[in-house]
Short mmCIF file of C-alpha atoms and ligand atoms in Angstrom, two decimals:
data_model
loop_
_atom_site.label_atom_id
_atom_site.label_comp_id
_atom_site.label_asym_id
_atom_site.label_seq_id
_atom_site.Cartn_x
_atom_site.Cartn_y
_atom_site.Cartn_z
CA MET P 1 87.65 -15.52 -5.16
CA ARG P 2 87.48 -13.54 -1.94
CA ASP P 3 89.40 -14.87 1.00
CA PHE P 4 86.53 -15.71 3.37
CA LYS P 5 87.72 -18.14 5.98
CA ASN P 6 85.63 -19.82 8.60
CA ILE P 7 82.37 -17.98 8.12
CA LYS P 8 80.05 -19.28 10.82
CA LYS P 9 77.42 -16.59 11.16
CA ILE P 10 76.05 -14.10 8.68
CA ILE P 11 73.38 -11.44 8.63
CA ILE P 12 71.40 -10.59 5.53
CA LYS P 13 69.36 -7.48 4.90
CA VAL P 14 66.79 -7.39 2.12
CA GLY P 15 65.25 -4.06 1.13
CA SER P 16 61.57 -3.33 0.49
CA SER P 17 62.02 -2.79 -3.25
CA SER P 18 63.39 -6.35 -3.53
CA LEU P 19 60.58 -7.93 -1.52
CA VAL P 20 57.47 -6.43 -3.05
CA ASN P 21 56.10 -6.32 -6.57
CA GLU P 22 55.25 -3.11 -8.39
CA ASP P 23 51.75 -3.17 -6.87
CA LEU P 24 53.42 -3.57 -3.43
CA SER P 25 52.15 -7.12 -2.96
CA ILE P 26 54.73 -9.47 -1.43
CA ASN P 27 56.96 -11.12 -4.02
CA GLN P 28 56.61 -14.73 -2.82
CA PRO P 29 59.15 -16.23 -5.28
CA VAL P 30 61.85 -13.92 -3.82
CA ILE P 31 60.87 -15.00 -0.29
CA VAL P 32 61.11 -18.65 -1.40
CA ASN P 33 64.58 -17.96 -2.91
CA ILE P 34 65.70 -16.45 0.39
CA MET P 35 64.59 -19.50 2.37
CA GLN P 36 66.11 -21.90 -0.15
CA SER P 37 69.48 -20.13 0.18
CA PHE P 38 69.16 -20.16 3.97
CA LYS P 39 68.56 -23.91 3.86
CA GLU P 40 71.78 -24.34 1.83
CA LEU P 41 73.68 -22.27 4.40
CA HIS P 42 72.20 -24.22 7.32
CA ASP P 43 73.26 -27.45 5.65
CA LYS P 44 76.81 -26.09 5.61
CA GLY P 45 76.59 -25.27 9.34
CA ILE P 46 76.32 -21.50 8.81
CA ASN P 47 73.85 -19.59 10.99
CA VAL P 48 71.91 -16.79 9.41
CA ALA P 49 69.81 -13.86 10.64
CA LEU P 50 67.61 -11.83 8.32
CA VAL P 51 66.77 -8.14 8.57
CA SER P 52 63.72 -7.76 6.41
CA SER P 53 62.08 -4.54 5.25
CA GLY P 54 58.79 -4.52 3.40
CA ALA P 55 56.34 -4.19 6.29
CA ILE P 56 55.11 -0.71 5.45
CA ALA P 57 55.02 -1.43 1.70
CA SER P 58 53.04 -4.62 2.16
CA GLY P 59 50.66 -2.92 4.62
CA MET P 60 50.08 -0.21 2.02
CA HIS P 61 49.14 -2.94 -0.44
CA GLU P 62 46.67 -4.45 2.03
CA LEU P 63 45.03 -1.04 2.53
CA GLY P 64 45.08 -0.19 -1.19
CA LEU P 65 47.36 2.83 -0.68
CA ILE P 66 49.55 3.85 -3.61
CA LYS P 67 51.49 6.67 -1.94
CA ARG P 68 53.56 6.13 1.20
CA PRO P 69 51.47 7.81 3.93
CA LYS P 70 52.90 10.97 5.49
CA GLU P 71 50.75 10.67 8.59
CA MET P 72 52.72 8.81 11.27
CA SER P 73 49.79 6.83 12.67
CA LEU P 74 48.74 5.56 9.23
CA LYS P 75 52.33 4.57 8.44
CA GLN P 76 52.43 2.72 11.76
CA ALA P 77 49.13 0.99 10.97
CA CYS P 78 50.55 -0.10 7.59
CA ALA P 79 53.60 -1.52 9.39
CA ALA P 80 51.43 -3.46 11.84
CA ILE P 81 49.34 -4.92 9.03
CA GLY P 82 52.25 -5.56 6.67
CA GLN P 83 54.59 -7.08 9.27
CA SER P 84 52.25 -9.99 9.96
CA LYS P 85 51.71 -10.51 6.20
CA LEU P 86 55.48 -10.57 5.77
CA MET P 87 55.94 -13.17 8.50
CA GLU P 88 53.14 -15.26 6.99
CA ALA P 89 55.03 -15.22 3.68
CA TYR P 90 58.36 -16.14 5.32
CA ASN P 91 56.82 -18.95 7.37
CA LYS P 92 55.10 -20.41 4.31
CA ALA P 93 58.43 -20.47 2.46
CA ALA P 94 60.40 -21.71 5.50
CA GLU P 95 58.07 -24.71 5.83
CA ILE P 96 59.00 -25.87 2.33
CA TYR P 97 62.61 -26.29 3.50
CA GLY P 98 61.87 -27.46 7.04
CA LEU P 99 63.20 -24.22 8.55
CA LYS P 100 61.92 -22.39 11.64
CA THR P 101 61.74 -18.62 11.96
CA GLY P 102 61.11 -16.17 14.81
CA GLN P 103 60.24 -12.48 14.68
CA ILE P 104 62.26 -9.77 16.46
CA LEU P 105 61.10 -6.15 16.29
CA VAL P 106 63.38 -3.45 17.70
CA ASN P 107 63.74 0.30 17.95
CA HIS P 108 66.81 2.39 18.63
CA ASP P 109 65.98 2.76 22.31
CA ASP P 110 66.37 -1.02 22.69
CA PHE P 111 70.11 -0.38 22.28
CA GLN P 112 70.28 2.66 24.58
CA ILE P 113 70.65 0.71 27.82
CA ARG P 114 73.47 -1.81 27.53
CA LYS P 115 71.82 -4.38 29.78
CA ARG P 116 68.65 -4.32 27.69
CA MET P 117 70.71 -4.68 24.54
CA ASN P 118 72.45 -7.69 26.05
CA TYR P 119 69.06 -9.35 26.67
CA LEU P 120 68.32 -8.91 22.98
CA SER P 121 71.63 -10.47 22.05
CA ASP P 122 70.93 -13.41 24.43
CA THR P 123 67.57 -13.98 22.73
CA LEU P 124 69.21 -14.00 19.30
CA ASP P 125 71.83 -16.41 20.59
CA ALA P 126 69.18 -18.78 21.96
CA MET P 127 67.44 -18.71 18.57
CA PHE P 128 70.68 -19.63 16.77
CA LYS P 129 71.27 -22.50 19.20
CA GLN P 130 67.79 -23.82 18.31
CA ASN P 131 68.52 -23.42 14.57
CA VAL P 132 65.80 -20.82 14.28
CA ILE P 133 66.22 -17.97 11.78
CA PRO P 134 65.65 -14.59 13.44
CA ILE P 135 63.68 -12.28 11.13
CA ILE P 136 64.32 -8.76 12.35
CA ASN P 137 62.71 -5.45 11.48
CA GLU P 138 62.33 -2.07 13.09
CA ASN P 139 59.25 -1.98 15.30
CA ASP P 140 57.66 0.49 12.89
CA ALA P 141 54.21 0.21 14.45
CA LEU P 142 55.61 1.90 17.59
CA ALA P 143 58.48 3.86 16.09
CA VAL P 144 58.37 7.61 16.44
CA ASP P 145 61.26 9.82 15.35
CA GLU P 146 62.89 9.97 18.79
CA ILE P 147 63.32 6.23 19.15
CA LYS P 148 63.72 4.90 15.66
CA VAL P 149 66.81 3.72 13.83
CA GLY P 150 65.17 4.92 10.61
CA ASP P 151 66.48 2.48 8.03
CA ASN P 152 67.25 -1.22 7.94
CA ASP P 153 70.77 -0.89 6.48
CA THR P 154 71.77 0.81 9.73
CA LEU P 155 69.67 -1.59 11.83
CA ALA P 156 71.43 -4.60 10.27
CA SER P 157 74.85 -3.05 10.93
CA LEU P 158 73.95 -2.42 14.57
CA ILE P 159 72.74 -5.99 15.07
CA SER P 160 75.73 -7.50 13.22
CA PRO P 161 78.30 -7.12 16.07
CA MET P 162 75.69 -8.21 18.64
CA ILE P 163 75.53 -11.65 17.05
CA ASN P 164 79.26 -11.70 16.20
CA ALA P 165 78.43 -11.95 12.50
CA ASP P 166 81.41 -12.59 10.22
CA LEU P 167 79.64 -11.06 7.25
CA LEU P 168 76.76 -8.67 6.59
CA ILE P 169 75.18 -8.70 3.14
CA LEU P 170 72.86 -5.89 2.06
CA PHE P 171 70.68 -7.08 -0.80
CA SER P 172 69.19 -4.20 -2.71
CA ASP P 173 68.06 -3.05 -6.15
CA ILE P 174 71.62 -2.02 -7.08
CA ASP P 175 74.63 -4.19 -8.01
CA GLY P 176 76.96 -2.52 -5.51
CA LEU P 177 78.90 0.73 -5.20
CA PHE P 178 79.82 2.38 -8.50
CA ASP P 179 82.51 5.00 -9.06
CA LYS P 180 79.73 7.30 -10.36
CA ASN P 181 75.96 7.12 -10.66
CA PRO P 182 75.28 4.26 -13.14
CA LYS P 183 71.82 5.66 -13.93
CA ILE P 184 73.41 8.80 -15.36
CA TYR P 185 76.83 7.54 -16.56
CA PRO P 186 76.78 4.37 -18.69
CA ASP P 187 80.56 3.96 -18.21
CA ALA P 188 80.23 3.81 -14.41
CA LYS P 189 82.32 1.00 -12.96
CA LEU P 190 81.34 -1.33 -10.17
CA ILE P 191 83.82 -1.25 -7.31
CA ASN P 192 84.79 -4.75 -6.23
CA LEU P 193 86.63 -3.95 -3.00
CA VAL P 194 86.68 -1.08 -0.53
CA SER P 195 89.38 -1.42 2.11
CA LYS P 196 88.93 2.04 3.64
CA ILE P 197 85.83 4.24 3.76
CA ASP P 198 87.30 7.64 2.98
CA SER P 199 85.84 10.85 1.60
CA ASP P 200 86.19 9.58 -2.02
CA ILE P 201 84.03 6.56 -1.21
CA LYS P 202 81.48 8.76 0.55
CA LYS P 203 81.36 11.02 -2.53
CA MET P 204 80.61 8.02 -4.75
CA ALA P 205 77.55 7.26 -2.63
CA GLY P 206 75.84 10.46 -3.86
CA ASP P 207 72.39 10.93 -2.46
CA LYS P 208 70.29 8.37 -4.30
CA THR P 209 67.41 7.04 -2.32
CA SER P 210 65.00 4.27 -3.25
CA THR P 211 61.39 5.13 -3.92
CA VAL P 212 59.99 2.20 -1.94
CA GLY P 213 62.30 1.75 1.06
CA THR P 214 64.13 4.31 3.16
CA GLY P 215 67.75 3.34 2.50
CA GLY P 216 69.96 4.73 -0.24
CA MET P 217 73.66 4.31 -0.97
CA GLN P 218 74.59 6.71 1.83
CA THR P 219 72.89 4.62 4.49
CA LYS P 220 74.72 1.60 3.05
CA ILE P 221 78.11 3.31 3.31
CA ASN P 222 77.24 4.31 6.85
CA ALA P 223 76.27 0.70 7.57
CA ALA P 224 79.61 -0.39 6.13
CA LYS P 225 81.40 1.97 8.50
CA ILE P 226 79.48 0.61 11.49
CA SER P 227 79.96 -3.06 10.66
CA THR P 228 83.58 -2.95 9.44
CA SER P 229 84.62 -1.00 12.55
CA ALA P 230 83.23 -3.91 14.59
CA GLY P 231 85.33 -6.38 12.60
CA ALA P 232 82.72 -7.74 10.17
CA ASN P 233 83.00 -7.71 6.38
CA MET P 234 80.09 -6.21 4.48
CA ILE P 235 78.84 -6.73 0.93
CA ILE P 236 76.38 -4.66 -1.07
CA CYS P 237 74.84 -6.59 -3.93
CA ASN P 238 71.77 -6.97 -6.08
CA SER P 239 68.88 -8.98 -4.67
CA ASN P 240 68.74 -10.93 -7.95
CA GLN P 241 71.84 -12.67 -6.51
CA ILE P 242 69.97 -14.07 -3.50
CA LYS P 243 69.91 -17.50 -5.10
CA ASN P 244 73.73 -17.31 -5.23
CA LEU P 245 74.01 -16.59 -1.52
CA CYS P 246 76.09 -19.70 -0.84
CA ASP P 247 78.56 -18.73 -3.59
CA ILE P 248 78.83 -15.20 -2.17
CA VAL P 249 79.55 -16.60 1.30
CA SER P 250 82.15 -18.92 -0.24
CA GLY P 251 83.96 -15.89 -1.67
CA LYS P 252 82.62 -15.51 -5.24
CA GLU P 253 83.22 -11.91 -6.31
CA ILE P 254 79.70 -10.51 -6.50
CA GLY P 255 78.82 -6.93 -5.51
CA THR P 256 81.08 -4.61 -3.49
CA LEU P 257 83.00 -5.94 -0.50
CA PHE P 258 83.86 -3.58 2.36
CA LEU P 259 86.74 -5.12 4.29
CA ALA P 260 86.50 -5.51 8.06
CA LYS P 261 88.95 -3.33 9.97
CA GLU P 262 91.82 -5.32 11.40
CA ASN P 263 92.12 -3.12 14.49
CA HIS P 264 88.45 -3.12 15.20
CA ILE P 265 86.95 -1.48 18.28
CA SER P 266 85.57 -3.40 21.28
CA SER P 267 81.86 -4.08 21.59
CA ARG P 268 81.69 -1.58 24.49
CA GLU P 269 83.27 1.14 22.35
CA HIS P 270 80.96 0.18 19.50
CA TRP P 271 77.99 0.61 21.78
CA ILE P 272 79.19 4.03 22.96
CA ILE P 273 79.85 5.35 19.44
CA TYR P 274 77.04 3.85 17.41
CA LYS P 275 74.27 2.45 19.54
CA ALA P 276 73.74 4.79 22.46
CA ASN P 277 72.33 8.24 21.72
CA SER P 278 74.08 11.15 23.39
CA MET P 279 71.85 12.87 25.91
CA GLY P 280 73.82 16.14 25.99
CA ASN P 281 77.37 17.45 25.82
CA VAL P 282 80.17 19.21 27.65
CA VAL P 283 82.26 21.89 25.98
CA ILE P 284 85.98 21.65 26.78
CA ASP P 285 88.76 24.23 26.66
CA ASP P 286 91.63 24.09 24.16
CA GLY P 287 94.10 22.75 26.73
CA LEU P 288 92.01 19.63 27.36
CA LYS P 289 91.24 19.34 23.65
CA ASN P 290 94.95 19.27 22.76
CA ALA P 291 95.63 16.70 25.47
CA LEU P 292 92.78 14.56 24.07
CA ILE P 293 94.02 14.74 20.51
CA ASN P 294 97.42 13.40 21.59
CA LYS P 295 96.11 10.66 23.83
CA LYS P 296 92.95 9.47 25.54
CA VAL P 297 92.79 11.26 28.89
CA SER P 298 89.96 11.59 31.40
CA ILE P 299 87.65 14.58 31.22
CA LEU P 300 88.14 16.58 34.41
CA SER P 301 85.87 19.39 35.63
CA LYS P 302 88.70 21.93 35.29
CA GLY P 303 88.68 21.68 31.48
CA ILE P 304 84.89 21.98 31.08
CA THR P 305 83.57 25.41 30.10
CA PHE P 306 79.88 24.72 29.38
CA VAL P 307 77.19 22.02 29.61
CA ASN P 308 74.33 21.51 27.16
CA GLY P 309 71.24 19.41 27.87
CA ASP P 310 69.80 17.67 30.88
CA PHE P 311 71.24 14.26 31.61
CA LEU P 312 71.86 11.91 34.51
CA LYS P 313 74.93 10.11 35.78
CA GLY P 314 75.65 6.97 33.72
CA MET P 315 74.28 8.40 30.46
CA ILE P 316 76.26 8.85 27.25
CA ILE P 317 77.30 12.40 26.41
CA ASP P 318 79.39 14.10 23.72
CA VAL P 319 82.58 16.01 24.40
CA ILE P 320 82.76 18.99 22.06
CA ASP P 321 85.24 21.79 21.42
CA LYS P 322 84.29 25.45 21.55
CA LYS P 323 83.43 25.40 17.82
CA GLY P 324 80.88 22.61 18.47
CA LYS P 325 82.90 19.80 16.89
CA VAL P 326 82.34 16.43 18.58
CA ILE P 327 85.72 15.07 19.70
CA ALA P 328 84.68 12.15 21.88
CA LYS P 329 81.74 10.29 23.42
CA GLY P 330 81.63 8.78 26.85
CA ILE P 331 79.75 7.72 29.97
CA THR P 332 79.39 10.56 32.45
CA ASN P 333 79.99 10.13 36.18
CA TYR P 334 77.98 13.28 36.91
CA SER P 335 74.57 14.68 35.98
CA SER P 336 74.32 17.89 33.93
CA ALA P 337 73.19 19.78 37.07
CA GLU P 338 76.27 18.62 38.98
CA ILE P 339 78.65 19.47 36.12
CA ARG P 340 77.19 22.99 35.98
CA LEU P 341 78.32 23.43 39.60
CA ILE P 342 81.80 21.95 39.21
CA GLN P 343 82.84 23.09 35.71
CA GLY P 344 86.11 25.00 35.72
CA HIS P 345 87.00 23.79 39.22
CA GLU P 346 89.91 21.61 40.30
CA SER P 347 89.10 17.98 41.13
CA ASN P 348 90.11 18.48 44.78
CA GLU P 349 87.41 21.15 45.16
CA LEU P 350 84.53 18.88 44.12
CA LYS P 351 83.72 17.53 47.58
CA SER P 352 83.38 20.98 49.11
CA ILE P 353 81.24 22.28 46.18
CA LEU P 354 78.90 19.27 46.01
CA GLY P 355 78.89 18.37 49.69
CA TYR P 356 79.64 14.72 49.02
CA GLU P 357 82.52 12.57 47.85
CA SER P 358 82.42 11.38 44.24
CA LYS P 359 84.70 10.40 41.37
CA SER P 360 87.40 12.88 40.40
CA GLU P 361 86.82 12.37 36.65
CA VAL P 362 83.67 13.64 34.93
CA ILE P 363 84.31 11.00 32.24
CA HIS P 364 87.00 8.42 32.96
CA ALA P 365 89.40 7.69 30.08
CA ASN P 366 88.22 4.06 30.11
CA ASP P 367 84.64 5.21 29.47
CA LEU P 368 85.64 7.57 26.65
CA VAL P 369 85.93 6.93 22.91
CA LEU P 370 87.72 9.41 20.68
CA LEU P 371 86.01 10.01 17.34
CA LYS P 372 88.73 9.92 14.75
CA GLU P 373 88.40 11.61 11.40
CA ASP P 374 88.48 9.32 8.35
N1 LIG S 1 61.22 -0.99 8.41
C1 LIG S 1 60.67 -0.57 7.17
C2 LIG S 1 59.64 -1.57 6.67
O1 LIG S 1 59.69 -2.71 7.01
C3 LIG S 1 61.71 -0.42 6.09
C4 LIG S 1 62.88 0.41 6.43
C5 LIG S 1 63.87 0.46 5.26
O2 LIG S 1 63.45 0.36 4.12
O3 LIG S 1 65.07 0.62 5.51
O4 LIG S 1 58.80 -1.23 5.92
#
């Protein structure tokens, strides 16, 4: 048995291939199984949120499309049609068990501004307090490349720390992480526990992608990195285990468990690294780079040699070395136009260059997160 103590809140992600039949119609028995398991969890006092894929697939079914459309607007139309079908199916199943559900649709730009993200987390919190199950999906009907998360494994891992989930479970069409591709090697072994996501683990993920959904093993490993760094355990397991959800939450060894990091990062750092997109970058000299590698120091104008992109004060930017490697991410106190004027100059010269008094750090150490190699 796994040592899961005091699990109070969990988040479940179910992939498209597990939710639709071969003809892409919604697999109602699976949806009923999900709600039945949720009822069992609720009875034990455990709150649950669901990230559900399947909108595009079910919309394709409604429109009689066999191939996933390439055209963005048609894909968006499928999502709009399929999402309401999906909710209809969930609500029908929820009623059987006396459960209530609510729909939340998000895109990546809903995380970009911290205040806006906090409103989302307040909404989710209010739903939990009312014993309502949030059913979350990407807002595919409006998602264009610039603003989308892209896959629901990642989306679930981004939401997980926002609701303080103790455990994230990704239900998929695979049993977990194998040491090699089980479709090619019959002797492939399922890995029960991953305590550190290193390059060996990443190699095991290969590049398999599902034919129906957008996630593959790589997006799942990435999701594991995001959620374990926030202090939540994550499990990958087969969706045929949904009916055993309560056992999994009690610690039964099913699928692959990725252990939460003990020294996990704060929610602010998590937001800077994973949720907010960088709007540009500053290139720093080797002196500042070496100082940064040894300890987190502020980024001063003197050590900046170049600025890329157009950004405003308060936005997230990358700090890169002269070879283009990203060393840190942080909140800038200056716009790109201002940094172009002050780069290479001492902090005490800033007032005379800009004509006004401002902070002496371009990025304060407290607003900076170093990106460590695995
Ligand atoms: N949001 C997509 C949908 O509902 C699925 C994304 C995914 O498969 O990860 O169709």
